[in-house]
Coordinates of N, CA, C and O in Angstrom, one line a residue:
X1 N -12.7 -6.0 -16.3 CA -12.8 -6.0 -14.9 C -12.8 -4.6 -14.3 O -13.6 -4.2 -13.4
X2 N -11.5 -3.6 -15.0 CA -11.6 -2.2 -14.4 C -13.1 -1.7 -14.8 O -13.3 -0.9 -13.9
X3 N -14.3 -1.7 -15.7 CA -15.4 -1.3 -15.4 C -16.4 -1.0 -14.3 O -16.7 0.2 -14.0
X4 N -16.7 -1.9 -13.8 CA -17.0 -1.7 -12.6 C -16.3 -1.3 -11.3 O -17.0 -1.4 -10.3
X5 N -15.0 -0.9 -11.1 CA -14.5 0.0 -10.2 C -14.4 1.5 -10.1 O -14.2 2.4 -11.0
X6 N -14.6 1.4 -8.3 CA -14.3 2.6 -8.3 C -13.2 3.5 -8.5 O -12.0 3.2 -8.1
X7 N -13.5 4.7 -9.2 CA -11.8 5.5 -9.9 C -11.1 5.9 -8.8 O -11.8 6.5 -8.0
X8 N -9.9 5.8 -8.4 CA -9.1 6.7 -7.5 C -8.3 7.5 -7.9 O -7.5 7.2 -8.8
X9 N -8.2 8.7 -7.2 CA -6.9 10.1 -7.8 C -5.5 9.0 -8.3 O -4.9 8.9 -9.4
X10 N -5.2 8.4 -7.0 CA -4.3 7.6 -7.5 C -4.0 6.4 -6.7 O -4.9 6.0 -5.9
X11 N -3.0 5.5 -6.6 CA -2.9 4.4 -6.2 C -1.4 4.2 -5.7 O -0.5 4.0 -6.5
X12 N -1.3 4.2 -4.3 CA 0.1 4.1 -3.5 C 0.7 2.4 -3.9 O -0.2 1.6 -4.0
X13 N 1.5 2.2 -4.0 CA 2.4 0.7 -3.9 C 3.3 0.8 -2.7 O 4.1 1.7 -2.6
X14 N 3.2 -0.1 -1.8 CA 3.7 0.1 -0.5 C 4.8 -1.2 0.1 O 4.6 -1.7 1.2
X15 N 5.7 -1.5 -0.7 CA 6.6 -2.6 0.5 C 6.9 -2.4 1.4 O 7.3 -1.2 1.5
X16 N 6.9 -3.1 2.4 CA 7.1 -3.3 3.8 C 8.0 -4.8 3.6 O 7.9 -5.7 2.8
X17 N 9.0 -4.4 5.4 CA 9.7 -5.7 5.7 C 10.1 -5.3 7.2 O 11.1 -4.7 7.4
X18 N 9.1 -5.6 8.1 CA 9.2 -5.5 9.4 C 9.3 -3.8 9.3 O 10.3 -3.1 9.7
X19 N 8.5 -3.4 8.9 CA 7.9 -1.9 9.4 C 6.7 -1.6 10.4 O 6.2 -0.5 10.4
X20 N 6.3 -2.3 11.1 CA 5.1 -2.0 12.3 C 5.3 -0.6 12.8 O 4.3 0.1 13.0
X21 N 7.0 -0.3 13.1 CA 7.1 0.8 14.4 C 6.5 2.0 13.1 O 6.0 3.0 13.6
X22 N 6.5 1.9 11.8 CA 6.0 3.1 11.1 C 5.0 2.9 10.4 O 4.8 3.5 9.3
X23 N 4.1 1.9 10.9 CA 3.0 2.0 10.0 C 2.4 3.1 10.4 O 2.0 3.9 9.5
X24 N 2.1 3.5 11.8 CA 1.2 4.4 12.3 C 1.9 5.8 11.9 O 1.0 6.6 11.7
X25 N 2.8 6.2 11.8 CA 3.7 7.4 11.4 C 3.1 7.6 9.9 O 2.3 8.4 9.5
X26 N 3.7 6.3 9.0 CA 2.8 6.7 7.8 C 1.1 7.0 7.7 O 0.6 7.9 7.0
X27 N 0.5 6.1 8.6 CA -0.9 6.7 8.7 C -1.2 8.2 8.7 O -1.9 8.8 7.8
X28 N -0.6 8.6 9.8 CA -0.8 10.0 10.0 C -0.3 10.9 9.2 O -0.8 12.1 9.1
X29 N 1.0 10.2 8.4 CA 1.4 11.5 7.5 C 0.4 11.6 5.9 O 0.3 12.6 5.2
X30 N -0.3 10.2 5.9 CA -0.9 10.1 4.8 C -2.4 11.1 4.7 O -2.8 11.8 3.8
X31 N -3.0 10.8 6.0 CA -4.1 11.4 6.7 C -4.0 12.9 6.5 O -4.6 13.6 5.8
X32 N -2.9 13.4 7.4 CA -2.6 14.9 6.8 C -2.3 15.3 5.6 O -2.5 16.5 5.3
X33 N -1.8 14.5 4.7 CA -1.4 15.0 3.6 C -2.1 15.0 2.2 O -1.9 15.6 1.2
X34 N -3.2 13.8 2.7 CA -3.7 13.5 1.5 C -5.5 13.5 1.9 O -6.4 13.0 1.2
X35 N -5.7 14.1 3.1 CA -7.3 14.0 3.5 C -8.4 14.0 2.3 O -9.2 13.1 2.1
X36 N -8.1 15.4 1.5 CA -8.8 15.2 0.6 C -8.7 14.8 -0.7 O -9.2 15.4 -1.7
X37 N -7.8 13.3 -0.8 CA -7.5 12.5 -1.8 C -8.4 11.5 -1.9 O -8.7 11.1 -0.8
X38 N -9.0 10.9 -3.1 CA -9.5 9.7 -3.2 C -8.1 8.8 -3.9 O -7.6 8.9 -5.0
X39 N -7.9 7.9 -2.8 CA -6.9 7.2 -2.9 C -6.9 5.7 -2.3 O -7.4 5.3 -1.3
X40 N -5.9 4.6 -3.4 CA -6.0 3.3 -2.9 C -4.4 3.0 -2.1 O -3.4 3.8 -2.3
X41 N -4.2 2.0 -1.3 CA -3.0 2.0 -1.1 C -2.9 -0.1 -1.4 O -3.9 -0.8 -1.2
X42 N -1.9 -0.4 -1.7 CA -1.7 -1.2 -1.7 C -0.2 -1.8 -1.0 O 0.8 -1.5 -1.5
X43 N 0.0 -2.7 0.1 CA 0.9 -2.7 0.9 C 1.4 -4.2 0.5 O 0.6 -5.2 0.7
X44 N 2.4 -4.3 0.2 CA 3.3 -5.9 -0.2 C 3.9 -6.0 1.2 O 4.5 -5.1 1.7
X45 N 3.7 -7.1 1.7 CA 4.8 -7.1 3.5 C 5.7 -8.3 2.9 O 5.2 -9.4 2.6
X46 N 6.8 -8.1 2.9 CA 7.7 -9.2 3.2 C 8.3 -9.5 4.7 O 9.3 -10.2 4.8
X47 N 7.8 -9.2 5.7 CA 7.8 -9.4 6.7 C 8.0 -10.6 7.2 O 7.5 -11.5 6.6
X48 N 8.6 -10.7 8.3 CA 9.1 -12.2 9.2 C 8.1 -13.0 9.7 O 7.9 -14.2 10.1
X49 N 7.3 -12.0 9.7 CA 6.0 -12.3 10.9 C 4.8 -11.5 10.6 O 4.7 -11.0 9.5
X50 N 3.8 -11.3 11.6 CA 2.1 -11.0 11.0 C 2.2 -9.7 11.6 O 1.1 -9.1 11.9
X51 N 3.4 -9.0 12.0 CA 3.2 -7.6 12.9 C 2.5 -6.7 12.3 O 1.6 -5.9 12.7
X52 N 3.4 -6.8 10.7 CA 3.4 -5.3 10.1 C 2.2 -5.1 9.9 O 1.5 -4.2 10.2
X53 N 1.8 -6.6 9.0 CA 0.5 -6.8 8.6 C -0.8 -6.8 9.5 O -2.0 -6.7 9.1
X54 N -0.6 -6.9 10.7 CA -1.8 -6.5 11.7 C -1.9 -5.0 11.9 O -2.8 -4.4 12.5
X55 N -0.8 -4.4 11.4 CA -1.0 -2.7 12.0 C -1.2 -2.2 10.7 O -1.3 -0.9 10.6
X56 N -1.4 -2.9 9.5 CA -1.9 -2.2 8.9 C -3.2 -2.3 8.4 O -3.6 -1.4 7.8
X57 N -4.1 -3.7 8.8 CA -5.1 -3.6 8.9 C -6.0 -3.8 10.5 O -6.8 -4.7 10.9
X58 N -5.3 -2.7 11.0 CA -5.7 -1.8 12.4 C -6.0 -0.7 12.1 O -6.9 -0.1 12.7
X59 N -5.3 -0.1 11.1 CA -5.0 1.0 10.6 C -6.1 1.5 9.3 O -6.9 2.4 9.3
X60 N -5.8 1.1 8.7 CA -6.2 1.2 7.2 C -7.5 0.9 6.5 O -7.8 -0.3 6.6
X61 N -8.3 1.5 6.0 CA -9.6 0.7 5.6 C -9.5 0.0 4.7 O -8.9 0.2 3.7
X62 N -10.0 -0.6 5.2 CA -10.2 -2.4 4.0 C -11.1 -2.1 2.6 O -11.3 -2.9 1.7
X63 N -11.4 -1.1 2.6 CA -12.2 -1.0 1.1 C -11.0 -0.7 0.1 O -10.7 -1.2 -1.0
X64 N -10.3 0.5 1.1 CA -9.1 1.4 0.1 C -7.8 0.9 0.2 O -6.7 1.5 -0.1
X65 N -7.9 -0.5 0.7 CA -6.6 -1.2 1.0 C -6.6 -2.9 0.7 O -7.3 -3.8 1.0
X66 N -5.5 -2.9 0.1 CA -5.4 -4.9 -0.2 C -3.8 -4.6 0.8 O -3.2 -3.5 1.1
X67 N -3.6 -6.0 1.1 CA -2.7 -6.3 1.8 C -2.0 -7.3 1.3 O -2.9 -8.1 1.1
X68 N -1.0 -7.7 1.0 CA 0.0 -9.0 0.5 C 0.4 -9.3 1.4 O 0.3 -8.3 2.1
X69 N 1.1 -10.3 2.0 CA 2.4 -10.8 2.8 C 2.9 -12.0 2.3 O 2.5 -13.1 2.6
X70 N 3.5 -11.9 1.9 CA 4.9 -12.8 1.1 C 6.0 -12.7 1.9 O 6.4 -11.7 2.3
X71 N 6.6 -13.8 2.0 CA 7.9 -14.3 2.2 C 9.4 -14.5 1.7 O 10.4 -15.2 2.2
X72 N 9.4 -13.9 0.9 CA 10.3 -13.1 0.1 C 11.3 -12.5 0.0 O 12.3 -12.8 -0.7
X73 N 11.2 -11.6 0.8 CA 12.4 -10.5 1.3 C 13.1 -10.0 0.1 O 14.3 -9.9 0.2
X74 N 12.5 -9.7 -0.9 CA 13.1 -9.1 -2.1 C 12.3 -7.9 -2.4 O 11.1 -8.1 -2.8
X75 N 12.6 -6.4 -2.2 CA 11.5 -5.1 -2.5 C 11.6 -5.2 -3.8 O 10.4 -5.3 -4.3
X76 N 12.6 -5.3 -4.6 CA 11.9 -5.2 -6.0 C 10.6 -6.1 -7.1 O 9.9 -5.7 -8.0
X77 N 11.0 -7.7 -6.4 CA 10.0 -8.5 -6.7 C 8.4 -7.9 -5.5 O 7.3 -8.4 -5.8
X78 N 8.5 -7.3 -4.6 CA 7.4 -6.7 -3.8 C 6.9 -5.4 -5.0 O 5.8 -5.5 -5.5
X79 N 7.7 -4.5 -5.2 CA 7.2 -3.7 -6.1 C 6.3 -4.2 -7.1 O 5.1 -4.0 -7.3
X80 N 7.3 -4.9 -7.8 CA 6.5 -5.7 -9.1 C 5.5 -5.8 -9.1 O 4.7 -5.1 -9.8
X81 N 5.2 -6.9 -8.0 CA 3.5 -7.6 -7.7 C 3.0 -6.6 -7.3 O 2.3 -6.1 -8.2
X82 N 2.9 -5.8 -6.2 CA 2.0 -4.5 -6.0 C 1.5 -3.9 -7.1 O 0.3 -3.6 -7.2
X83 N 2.5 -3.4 -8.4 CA 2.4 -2.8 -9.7 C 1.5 -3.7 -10.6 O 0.5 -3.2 -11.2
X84 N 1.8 -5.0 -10.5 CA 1.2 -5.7 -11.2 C -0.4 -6.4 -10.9 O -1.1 -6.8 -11.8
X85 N -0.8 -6.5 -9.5 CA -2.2 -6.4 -9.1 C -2.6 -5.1 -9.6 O -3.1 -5.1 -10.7
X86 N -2.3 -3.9 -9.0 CA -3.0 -2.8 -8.9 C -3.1 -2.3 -10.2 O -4.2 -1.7 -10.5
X87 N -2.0 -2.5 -11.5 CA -2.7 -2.0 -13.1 C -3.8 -3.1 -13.4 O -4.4 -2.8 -14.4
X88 N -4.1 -4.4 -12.8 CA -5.2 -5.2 -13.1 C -5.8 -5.1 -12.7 O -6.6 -5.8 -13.2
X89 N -6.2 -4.3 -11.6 CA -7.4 -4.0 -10.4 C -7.8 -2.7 -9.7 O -8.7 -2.6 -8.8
X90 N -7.3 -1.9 -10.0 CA -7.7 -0.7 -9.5 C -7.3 0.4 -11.0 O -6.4 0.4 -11.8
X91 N -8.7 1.5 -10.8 CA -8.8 2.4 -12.5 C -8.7 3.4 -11.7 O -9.6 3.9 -11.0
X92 N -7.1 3.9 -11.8 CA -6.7 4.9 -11.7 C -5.4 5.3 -12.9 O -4.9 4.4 -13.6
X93 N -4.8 7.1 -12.8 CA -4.1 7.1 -13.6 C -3.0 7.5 -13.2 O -2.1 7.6 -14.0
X94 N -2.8 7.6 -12.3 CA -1.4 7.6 -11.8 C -1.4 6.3 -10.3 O -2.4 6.2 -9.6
X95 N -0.2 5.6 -10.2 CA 0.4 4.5 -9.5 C 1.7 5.1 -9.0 O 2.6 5.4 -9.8
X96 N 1.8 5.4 -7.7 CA 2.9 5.6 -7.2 C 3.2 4.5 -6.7 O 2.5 3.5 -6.5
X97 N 5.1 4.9 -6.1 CA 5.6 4.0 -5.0 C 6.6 4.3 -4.3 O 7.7 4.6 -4.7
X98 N 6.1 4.3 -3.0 CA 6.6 4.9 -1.7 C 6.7 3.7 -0.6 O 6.1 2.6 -0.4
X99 N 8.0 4.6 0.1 CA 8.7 3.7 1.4 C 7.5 3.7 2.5 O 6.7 4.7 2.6
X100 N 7.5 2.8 3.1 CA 7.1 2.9 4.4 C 7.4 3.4 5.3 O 6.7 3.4 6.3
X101 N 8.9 4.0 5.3 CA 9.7 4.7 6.5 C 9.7 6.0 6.1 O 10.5 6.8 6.6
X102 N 8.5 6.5 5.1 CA 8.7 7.8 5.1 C 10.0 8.4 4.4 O 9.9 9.6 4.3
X103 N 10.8 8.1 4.0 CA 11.9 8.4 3.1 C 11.7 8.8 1.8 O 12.6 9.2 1.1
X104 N 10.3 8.8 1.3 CA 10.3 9.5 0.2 C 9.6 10.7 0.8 O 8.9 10.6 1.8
X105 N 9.8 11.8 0.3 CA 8.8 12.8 0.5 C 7.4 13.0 -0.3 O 6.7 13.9 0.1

């Protein structure tokens, strides 16, 4: 299946759980920091509600973006799955994973 995709530098894993007020913070820090990256992001929401999940596809282009929202409220089972779509679906060679509050550098 990775045959026919497109390669990216690399591939963000992104949990959320009622992060809205920083999706747009992350946007912008991603934008500055990574302009000239070819990059996928992938966002797990365990969110209460459709907030987070509407600001990030407000935000975010839908080619270089999948979205989850699960019910859950567990980040490490959120990690997982993000890790676990994205090595079945996206051909890249490095997979990070970063906060949505900006807490990682």
């Amino acid at each position: 299946m990775k045959n026919n995709l497109k390669k990216y530098d690399f591939c963000l894993i992104i949990p959320t759980f009622d992060e809205k007020e920083n999706i747009f913070e992350l946007k912008l820090a991603l934008d500055n920091n990574l302009a000239k990256s070819n990059y996928f992001t992938c966002f797990v929401d365990d969110s209460r509600d459709n907030l987070t999940k509407d600001s990030i596809n407000s935000l975010f282009e839908k080619k270089n973006t999948k979205v989850f929202h699960r019910k859950k409220n567990d980040r490490c089972a959120a990690v997982k799955h993000g890790f676990n779509w994205c090595f079945k679906n996206i051909k890249s060679n490095f997979f990070i994973e970063m906060d949505a509050d900006l807490s990682h550098q």
